[in-house]
CSV table of C-alpha atoms in Angstrom, one decimal:
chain,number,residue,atom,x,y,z
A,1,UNK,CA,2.5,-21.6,4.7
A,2,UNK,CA,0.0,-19.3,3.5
A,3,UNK,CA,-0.8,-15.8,5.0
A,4,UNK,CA,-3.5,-13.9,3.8
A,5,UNK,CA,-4.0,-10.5,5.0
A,6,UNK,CA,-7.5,-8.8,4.7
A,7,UNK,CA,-8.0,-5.0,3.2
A,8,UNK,CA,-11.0,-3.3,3.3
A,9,UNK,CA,-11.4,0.6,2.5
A,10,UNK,CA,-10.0,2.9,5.1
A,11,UNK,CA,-7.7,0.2,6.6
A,12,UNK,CA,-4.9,1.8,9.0
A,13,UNK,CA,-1.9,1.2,6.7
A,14,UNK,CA,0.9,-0.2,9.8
A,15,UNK,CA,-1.9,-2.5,11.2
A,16,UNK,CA,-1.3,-4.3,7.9
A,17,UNK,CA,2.1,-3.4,6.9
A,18,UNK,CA,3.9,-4.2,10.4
A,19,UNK,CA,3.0,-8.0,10.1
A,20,UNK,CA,3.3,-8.2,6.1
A,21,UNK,CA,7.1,-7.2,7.1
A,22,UNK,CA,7.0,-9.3,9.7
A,23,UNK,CA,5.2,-12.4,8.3
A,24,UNK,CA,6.6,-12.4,5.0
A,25,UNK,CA,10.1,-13.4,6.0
A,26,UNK,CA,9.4,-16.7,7.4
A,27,UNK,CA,10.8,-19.8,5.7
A,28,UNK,CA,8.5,-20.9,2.8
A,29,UNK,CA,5.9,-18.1,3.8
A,30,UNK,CA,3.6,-17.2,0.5
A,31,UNK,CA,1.5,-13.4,2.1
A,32,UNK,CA,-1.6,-12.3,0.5
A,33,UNK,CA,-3.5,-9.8,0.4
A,34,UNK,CA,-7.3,-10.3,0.3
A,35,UNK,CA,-10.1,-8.0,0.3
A,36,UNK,CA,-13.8,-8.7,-1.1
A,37,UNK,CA,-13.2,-7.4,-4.0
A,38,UNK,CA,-9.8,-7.4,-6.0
A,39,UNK,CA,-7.7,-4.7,-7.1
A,40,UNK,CA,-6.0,-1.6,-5.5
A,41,UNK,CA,-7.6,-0.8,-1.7
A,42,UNK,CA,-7.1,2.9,-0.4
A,43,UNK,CA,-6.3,3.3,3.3
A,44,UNK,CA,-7.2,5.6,6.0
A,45,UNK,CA,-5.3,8.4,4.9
A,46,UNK,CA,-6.1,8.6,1.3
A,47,UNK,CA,-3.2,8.8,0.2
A,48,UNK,CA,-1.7,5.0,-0.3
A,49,UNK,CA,-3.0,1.9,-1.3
A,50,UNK,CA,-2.6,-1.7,-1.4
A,51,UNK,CA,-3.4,-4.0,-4.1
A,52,UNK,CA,-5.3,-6.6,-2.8
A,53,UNK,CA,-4.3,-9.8,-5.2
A,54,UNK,CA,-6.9,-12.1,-4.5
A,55,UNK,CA,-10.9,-12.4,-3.6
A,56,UNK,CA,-11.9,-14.0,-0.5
A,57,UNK,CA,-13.2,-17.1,-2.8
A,58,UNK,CA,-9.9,-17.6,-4.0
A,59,UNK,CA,-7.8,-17.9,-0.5
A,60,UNK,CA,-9.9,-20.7,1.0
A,61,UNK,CA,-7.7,-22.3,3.4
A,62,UNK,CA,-4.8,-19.7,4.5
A,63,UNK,CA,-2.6,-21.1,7.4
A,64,UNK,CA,-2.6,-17.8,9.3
A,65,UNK,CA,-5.4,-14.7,8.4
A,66,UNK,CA,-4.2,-11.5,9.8
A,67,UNK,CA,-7.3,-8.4,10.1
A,68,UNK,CA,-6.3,-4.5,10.6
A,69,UNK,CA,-8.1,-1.6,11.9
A,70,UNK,CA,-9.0,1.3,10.8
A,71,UNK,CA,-11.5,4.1,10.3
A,72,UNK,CA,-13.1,1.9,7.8
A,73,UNK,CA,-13.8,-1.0,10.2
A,74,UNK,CA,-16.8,0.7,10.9
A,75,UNK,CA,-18.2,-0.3,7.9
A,76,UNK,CA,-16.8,-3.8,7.9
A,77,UNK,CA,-19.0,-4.5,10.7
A,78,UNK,CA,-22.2,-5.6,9.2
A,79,UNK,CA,-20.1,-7.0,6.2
A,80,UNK,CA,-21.9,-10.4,5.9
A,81,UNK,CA,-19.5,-11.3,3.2
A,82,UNK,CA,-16.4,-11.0,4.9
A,83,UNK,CA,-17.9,-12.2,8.5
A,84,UNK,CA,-19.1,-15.6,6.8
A,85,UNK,CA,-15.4,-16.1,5.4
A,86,UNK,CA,-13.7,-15.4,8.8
A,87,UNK,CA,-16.1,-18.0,10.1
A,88,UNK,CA,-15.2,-20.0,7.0
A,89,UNK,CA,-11.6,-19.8,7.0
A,90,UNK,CA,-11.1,-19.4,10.8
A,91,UNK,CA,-12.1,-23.2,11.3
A,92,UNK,CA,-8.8,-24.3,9.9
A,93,UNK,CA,-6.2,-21.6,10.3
A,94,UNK,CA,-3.5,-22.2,12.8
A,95,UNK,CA,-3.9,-18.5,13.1
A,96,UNK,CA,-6.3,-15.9,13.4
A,97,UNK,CA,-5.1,-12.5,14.6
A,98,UNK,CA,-5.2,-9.2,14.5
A,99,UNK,CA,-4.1,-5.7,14.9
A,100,UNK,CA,-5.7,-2.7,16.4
A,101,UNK,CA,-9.2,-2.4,15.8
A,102,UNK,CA,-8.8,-5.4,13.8
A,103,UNK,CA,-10.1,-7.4,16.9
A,104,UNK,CA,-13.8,-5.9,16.3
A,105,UNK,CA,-14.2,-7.6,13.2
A,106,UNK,CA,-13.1,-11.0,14.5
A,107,UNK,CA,-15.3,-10.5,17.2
A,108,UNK,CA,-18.5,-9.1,14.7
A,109,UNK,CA,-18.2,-12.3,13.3
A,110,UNK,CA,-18.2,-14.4,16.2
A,111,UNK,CA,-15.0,-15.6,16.6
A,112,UNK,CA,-14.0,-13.9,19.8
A,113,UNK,CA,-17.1,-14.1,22.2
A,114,UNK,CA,-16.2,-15.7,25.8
A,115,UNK,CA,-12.2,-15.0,24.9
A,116,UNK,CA,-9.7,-12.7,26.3
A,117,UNK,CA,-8.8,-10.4,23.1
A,118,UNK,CA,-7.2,-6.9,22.6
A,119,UNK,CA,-7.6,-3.9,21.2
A,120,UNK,CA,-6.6,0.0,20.1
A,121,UNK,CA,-7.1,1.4,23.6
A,122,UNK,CA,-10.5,3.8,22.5
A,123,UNK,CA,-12.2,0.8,21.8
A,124,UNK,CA,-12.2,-1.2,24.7
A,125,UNK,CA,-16.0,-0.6,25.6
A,126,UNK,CA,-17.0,-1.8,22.0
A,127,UNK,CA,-14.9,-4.7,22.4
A,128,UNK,CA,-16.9,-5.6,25.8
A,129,UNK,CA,-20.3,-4.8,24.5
A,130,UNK,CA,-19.3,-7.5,21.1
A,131,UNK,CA,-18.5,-10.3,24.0
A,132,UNK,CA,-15.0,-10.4,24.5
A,133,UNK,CA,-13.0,-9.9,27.9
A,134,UNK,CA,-10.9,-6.5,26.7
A,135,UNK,CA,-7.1,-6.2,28.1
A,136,UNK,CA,-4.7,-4.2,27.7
A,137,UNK,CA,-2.0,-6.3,27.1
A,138,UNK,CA,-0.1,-5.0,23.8
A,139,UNK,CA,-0.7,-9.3,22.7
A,140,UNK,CA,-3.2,-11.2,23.7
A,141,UNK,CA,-2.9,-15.3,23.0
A,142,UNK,CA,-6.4,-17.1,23.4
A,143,UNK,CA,-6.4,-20.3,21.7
A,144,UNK,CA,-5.4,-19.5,18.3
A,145,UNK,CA,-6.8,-16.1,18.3
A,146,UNK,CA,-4.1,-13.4,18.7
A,147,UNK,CA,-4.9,-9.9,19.1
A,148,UNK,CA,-2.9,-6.8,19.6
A,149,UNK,CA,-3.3,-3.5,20.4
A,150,UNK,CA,-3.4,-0.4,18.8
A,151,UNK,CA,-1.7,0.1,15.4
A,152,UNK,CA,2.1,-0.5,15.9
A,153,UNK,CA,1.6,-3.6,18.7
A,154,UNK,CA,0.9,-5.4,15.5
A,155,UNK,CA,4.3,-5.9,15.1
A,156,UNK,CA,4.7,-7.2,18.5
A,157,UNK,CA,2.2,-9.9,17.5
A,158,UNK,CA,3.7,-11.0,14.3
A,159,UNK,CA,6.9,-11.5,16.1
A,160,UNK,CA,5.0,-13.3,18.6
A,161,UNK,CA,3.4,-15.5,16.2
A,162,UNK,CA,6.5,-16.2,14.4
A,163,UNK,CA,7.6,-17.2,17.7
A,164,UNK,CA,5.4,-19.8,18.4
A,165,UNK,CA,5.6,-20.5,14.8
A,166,UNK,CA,9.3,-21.0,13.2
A,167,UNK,CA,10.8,-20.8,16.9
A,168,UNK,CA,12.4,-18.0,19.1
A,169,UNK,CA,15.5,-17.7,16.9
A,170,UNK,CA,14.2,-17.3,13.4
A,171,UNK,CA,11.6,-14.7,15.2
A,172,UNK,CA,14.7,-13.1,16.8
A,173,UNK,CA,16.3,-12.7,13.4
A,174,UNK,CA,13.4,-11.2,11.7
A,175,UNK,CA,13.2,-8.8,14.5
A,176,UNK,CA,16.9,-7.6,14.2
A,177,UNK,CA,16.7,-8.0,10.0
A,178,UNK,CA,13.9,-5.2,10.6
A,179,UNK,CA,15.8,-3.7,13.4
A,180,UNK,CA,12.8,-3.5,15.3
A,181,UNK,CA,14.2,-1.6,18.2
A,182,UNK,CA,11.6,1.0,19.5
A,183,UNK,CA,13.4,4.0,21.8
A,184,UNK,CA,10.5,6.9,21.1
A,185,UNK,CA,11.5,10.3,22.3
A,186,UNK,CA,8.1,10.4,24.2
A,187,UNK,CA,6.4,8.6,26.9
A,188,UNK,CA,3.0,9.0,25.3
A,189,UNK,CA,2.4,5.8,23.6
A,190,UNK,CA,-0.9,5.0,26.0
A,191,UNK,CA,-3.7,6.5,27.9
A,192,UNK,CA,-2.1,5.4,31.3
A,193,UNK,CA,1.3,7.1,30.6
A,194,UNK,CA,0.4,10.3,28.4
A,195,UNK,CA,-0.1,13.5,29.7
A,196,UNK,CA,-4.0,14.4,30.1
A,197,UNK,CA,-3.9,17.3,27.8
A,198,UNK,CA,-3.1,14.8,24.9
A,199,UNK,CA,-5.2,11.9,25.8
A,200,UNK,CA,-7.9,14.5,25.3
A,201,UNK,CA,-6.7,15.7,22.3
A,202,UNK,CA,-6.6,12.2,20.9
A,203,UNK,CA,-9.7,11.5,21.8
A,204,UNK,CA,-11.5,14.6,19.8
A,205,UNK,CA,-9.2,13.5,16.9
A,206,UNK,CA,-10.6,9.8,16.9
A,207,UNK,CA,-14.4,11.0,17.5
A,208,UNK,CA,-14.1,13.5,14.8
């Protein structure tokens, strides 16, 4: 099974990362990274990169194609190139998903409209306005579209998927190999359960 995961510049490094862990340690699982054009890919932050291994031309039929978020999505929108090989692709994965903002780009390119899809919580008006019925579920399943929510839920979808891919006990292994466990020391993880203050402060952080 092939897995190719996209990289664009700007890319939110865990949106990527989470699933690679995730992905990558199913049974005779090959993970690449793809990006329009080859070689090392920076990320949001500036301050890591990725080397993207491979050009869209050369992954033409990858099993499952995973697409992060990030800052940089922005610019991915209007990316004809990479739309027209999410199209391409899309029509014989078993998979397409994504994490975070990832969902926007799926959904720029078509793939989404009339589904149920998910989302980094900000973005749930620009998911609308693309088409797509926003939730908030942390996973969304519609067809073989699977979407997450913001930046970490990408994990929870790359389990999911390896779920309903390799079964429940090879996805239960991975998740305790990674000890994916989550206990965070605050109760601020959404919009619903974080104190106003922050939610505000967020908010300026993202539109700055």
């Amino acid at each position: 099974m092939q897995v190719a995961i996209v990289l664009y510049p700007g890319f939110t490094s865990l949106d990527v990362i989470g699933p690679y862990e995730v992905l990558g340690r199913l049974p005779d699982t090959e993970v690449v990274f793809v990006a329009e054009h080859p070689g090392l890919v920076v990320n949001d932050l500036r301050s890591l990169s990725i080397n993207a291994v491979a050009s869209f031309d050369e992954v033409p039929n990858p099993d499952v194609v995973v697409v992060g978020g990030g800052p940089g999505q922005m610019e991915q929108m209007t990316n004809e190139n990479l739309h027209e090989w999410l199209r391409k692709v899309d029509r014989t994965s078993t998979w397409t998903a994504s994490a975070c903002t990832g969902s926007m780009l799926l959904a720029a390119a078509g793939l989404l409209e009339g589904r149920q899809a998910t989302t980094h919580w900000a973005g749930h008006e620009i998911l609308a306005k693309l088409g797509v019925t926003p939730s908030k579920e942390r996973v969304v399943i519609d067809g073989h579209y699977a979407t997450a929510a913001g930046v970490s839920a990408g994990i929870d979808m790359a389990l999911t998927l390896a779920g309903l891919i390799a079964g429940d006990d090879v996805a239960q292994t991975i998740q305790l190999i990674i000890e994916y466990a989550p206990e965070p020391p605050y109760h601020a993880g959404s919009p619903d359960s974080a104190p106003a203050e922050v939610v505000e402060r967020a908010m300026k952080e993202i539109s700055a």
